[in-house]
Amino acid sequence: MKDFIEKKINQYSNSIIEANNKIDEFAFGELKFYMSLRRMYEGTATIEDKGFMDAINDTLQELEIVDRKETFLNKIY
């Protein structure tokens, strides 16, 4: 998982450097997610990261993609 996260961060960072302004905000949104996920994975998450991931988890539970007694982060660790 760590390699996947790093690959995504590098991919979207490079797209900001190489692309025009139209893709910057899209890439920035992706970067925010993957950087937050990396901090969660590494155990250095901020309170904002935890809230961000909790909102994603709540949504996945509501959609019944993740069981109510589990978290999607448990699948990462």
Coordinates of N, CA and C in Angstrom, one line a residue:
M1 N 0.8 -1.2 0.0 CA 0.0 0.0 0.0 C 0.9 1.3 0.0
K2 N 2.0 1.2 0.8 CA 2.8 2.4 0.8 C 3.4 2.8 -0.5
D3 N 3.8 1.8 -1.3 CA 4.2 2.1 -2.7 C 3.2 2.7 -3.6
F4 N 1.9 2.2 -3.4 CA 0.8 2.7 -4.2 C 0.6 4.2 -3.8
I5 N 0.6 4.5 -2.5 CA 0.3 5.9 -2.1 C 1.4 6.8 -2.6
E6 N 2.7 6.4 -2.5 CA 3.8 7.2 -3.0 C 3.7 7.4 -4.5
K7 N 3.3 6.4 -5.2 CA 3.2 6.5 -6.7 C 2.1 7.5 -7.0
K8 N 1.0 7.5 -6.4 CA -0.1 8.4 -6.6 C 0.3 9.9 -6.3
I9 N 1.0 10.0 -5.2 CA 1.5 11.4 -4.8 C 2.4 11.9 -5.9
N10 N 3.4 11.1 -6.3 CA 4.3 11.5 -7.4 C 3.6 11.8 -8.7
Q11 N 2.6 11.0 -9.0 CA 1.9 11.1 -10.3 C 1.1 12.5 -10.3
Y12 N 0.4 12.8 -9.2 CA -0.3 14.0 -9.2 C 0.5 15.3 -9.0
S13 N 1.6 15.1 -8.3 CA 2.6 16.2 -8.2 C 3.2 16.6 -9.5
N14 N 3.5 15.5 -10.3 CA 4.1 15.8 -11.6 C 3.1 16.4 -12.6
S15 N 1.8 16.0 -12.4 CA 0.8 16.5 -13.3 C 0.6 18.0 -13.1
I16 N 0.8 18.5 -11.9 CA 0.7 19.9 -11.6 C 1.9 20.6 -12.2
I17 N 3.1 20.0 -12.1 CA 4.3 20.6 -12.7 C 4.2 20.7 -14.2
E18 N 3.7 19.6 -14.8 CA 3.7 19.5 -16.3 C 2.5 20.0 -17.0
A19 N 1.4 20.1 -16.3 CA 0.1 20.4 -17.0 C -0.2 21.8 -16.9
N20 N -1.4 22.1 -17.5 CA -1.9 23.5 -17.4 C -2.7 23.7 -16.2
N21 N -3.2 24.9 -16.0 CA -4.0 25.2 -14.8 C -5.3 24.5 -14.7
K22 N -5.8 23.9 -15.8 CA -7.1 23.3 -15.8 C -7.1 22.0 -14.9
I23 N -6.0 21.3 -14.9 CA -5.9 20.1 -14.1 C -5.3 20.3 -12.7
D24 N -4.8 21.5 -12.4 CA -4.2 21.7 -11.1 C -5.1 21.4 -9.9
E25 N -6.3 21.9 -10.0 CA -7.2 21.7 -8.8 C -7.6 20.3 -8.7
F26 N -7.8 19.6 -9.8 CA -8.1 18.2 -9.7 C -7.0 17.4 -9.1
A27 N -5.8 17.7 -9.5 CA -4.6 17.0 -9.0 C -4.4 17.4 -7.5
F28 N -4.7 18.6 -7.2 CA -4.5 19.0 -5.8 C -5.5 18.3 -4.9
G29 N -6.7 18.1 -5.3 CA -7.7 17.3 -4.6 C -7.2 15.8 -4.3
E30 N -6.6 15.2 -5.4 CA -6.1 13.9 -5.3 C -4.9 13.9 -4.3
L31 N -4.0 14.9 -4.4 CA -2.9 15.0 -3.5 C -3.3 15.1 -2.1
K32 N -4.3 15.9 -1.8 CA -4.8 16.1 -0.4 C -5.2 14.8 0.2
F33 N -5.9 14.0 -0.6 CA -6.3 12.7 -0.1 C -5.2 11.7 0.1
Y34 N -4.3 11.6 -0.9 CA -3.2 10.6 -0.7 C -2.2 11.1 0.3
M35 N -2.0 12.4 0.5 CA -1.1 12.8 1.5 C -1.7 12.6 2.9
S36 N -3.0 12.8 3.0 CA -3.7 12.5 4.3 C -3.6 11.0 4.6
L37 N -3.9 10.2 3.5 CA -3.8 8.7 3.7 C -2.4 8.3 4.1
R38 N -1.4 8.9 3.5 CA 0.0 8.5 3.9 C 0.3 8.8 5.4
R39 N -0.2 10.0 5.8 CA 0.0 10.3 7.2 C -0.8 9.3 8.1
M40 N -2.0 8.9 7.7 CA -2.7 7.9 8.5 C -1.9 6.6 8.6
Y41 N -1.4 6.2 7.4 CA -0.6 5.0 7.3 C 0.6 5.0 8.2
E42 N 1.3 6.2 8.2 CA 2.5 6.3 8.9 C 2.3 6.7 10.4
G43 N 1.1 6.9 10.8 CA 0.9 7.3 12.2 C 1.2 8.7 12.6
T44 N 1.2 9.6 11.6 CA 1.5 11.0 11.8 C 0.3 11.9 11.5
A45 N -0.9 11.3 11.4 CA -2.1 12.0 11.0 C -2.4 13.2 11.9
T46 N -2.9 14.3 11.3 CA -3.4 15.4 12.0 C -4.9 15.2 12.4
I47 N -5.4 16.0 13.2 CA -6.9 15.9 13.5 C -7.7 16.1 12.2
E48 N -7.3 17.0 11.3 CA -8.0 17.1 10.1 C -8.0 15.9 9.2
D49 N -6.8 15.2 9.2 CA -6.7 13.9 8.5 C -7.7 12.9 9.0
K50 N -7.7 12.8 10.3 CA -8.6 11.9 11.0 C -10.1 12.1 10.6
G51 N -10.5 13.4 10.6 CA -11.8 13.8 10.3 C -12.1 13.5 8.8
F52 N -11.2 13.8 8.0 CA -11.3 13.5 6.5 C -11.6 12.0 6.3
M53 N -10.7 11.2 6.9 CA -10.9 9.8 6.7 C -12.1 9.2 7.4
D54 N -12.6 9.8 8.5 CA -13.8 9.4 9.1 C -15.0 9.7 8.2
A55 N -15.0 10.8 7.6 CA -16.1 11.2 6.7 C -16.1 10.2 5.5
I56 N -15.0 9.9 5.0 CA -14.9 8.9 3.9 C -15.5 7.5 4.4
N57 N -15.0 7.1 5.5 CA -15.4 5.9 6.1 C -16.9 5.8 6.4
D58 N -17.5 6.9 6.9 CA -18.9 7.0 7.2 C -19.7 6.9 5.9
T59 N -19.2 7.5 4.8 CA -19.9 7.4 3.5 C -19.8 6.0 3.0
L60 N -18.7 5.3 3.1 CA -18.6 3.9 2.6 C -19.4 3.0 3.4
Q61 N -19.6 3.3 4.7 CA -20.5 2.5 5.5 C -21.9 2.7 5.1
E62 N -22.3 3.9 4.9 CA -23.7 4.2 4.5 C -24.0 3.6 3.2
L63 N -23.0 3.5 2.3 CA -23.2 2.8 1.0 C -23.1 1.3 1.1
E64 N -22.9 0.8 2.3 CA -22.7 -0.6 2.6 C -21.5 -1.2 1.8
I65 N -20.5 -0.4 1.5 CA -19.3 -0.9 0.9 C -18.4 -1.5 2.0
V66 N -18.4 -0.8 3.2 CA -17.7 -1.2 4.4 C -18.7 -1.5 5.5
D67 N -18.5 -2.6 6.2 CA -19.4 -3.0 7.3 C -19.4 -2.0 8.3
R68 N -20.5 -1.7 9.0 CA -20.6 -0.7 10.1 C -19.6 -1.0 11.2
K69 N -19.2 -2.2 11.4 CA -18.3 -2.5 12.5 C -16.8 -2.4 12.1
E70 N -16.6 -2.1 10.9 CA -15.2 -2.0 10.3 C -14.9 -0.6 9.8
T71 N -13.7 -0.4 9.4 CA -13.3 0.8 8.8 C -12.5 0.4 7.5
F72 N -12.5 1.3 6.5 CA -11.7 1.0 5.3 C -10.2 1.1 5.6
L73 N -9.9 1.8 6.6 CA -8.4 1.9 7.0 C -7.9 0.6 7.6
N74 N -8.8 -0.2 8.2 CA -8.4 -1.5 8.7 C -7.9 -2.4 7.6
K75 N -8.4 -2.2 6.4 CA -8.0 -3.0 5.2 C -6.7 -2.6 4.7
I76 N -6.2 -1.4 5.0 CA -4.9 -0.9 4.6 C -3.8 -1.4 5.5
Y77 N -4.1 -1.4 6.8 CA -3.1 -1.9 7.8 C -3.0 -3.3 7.8

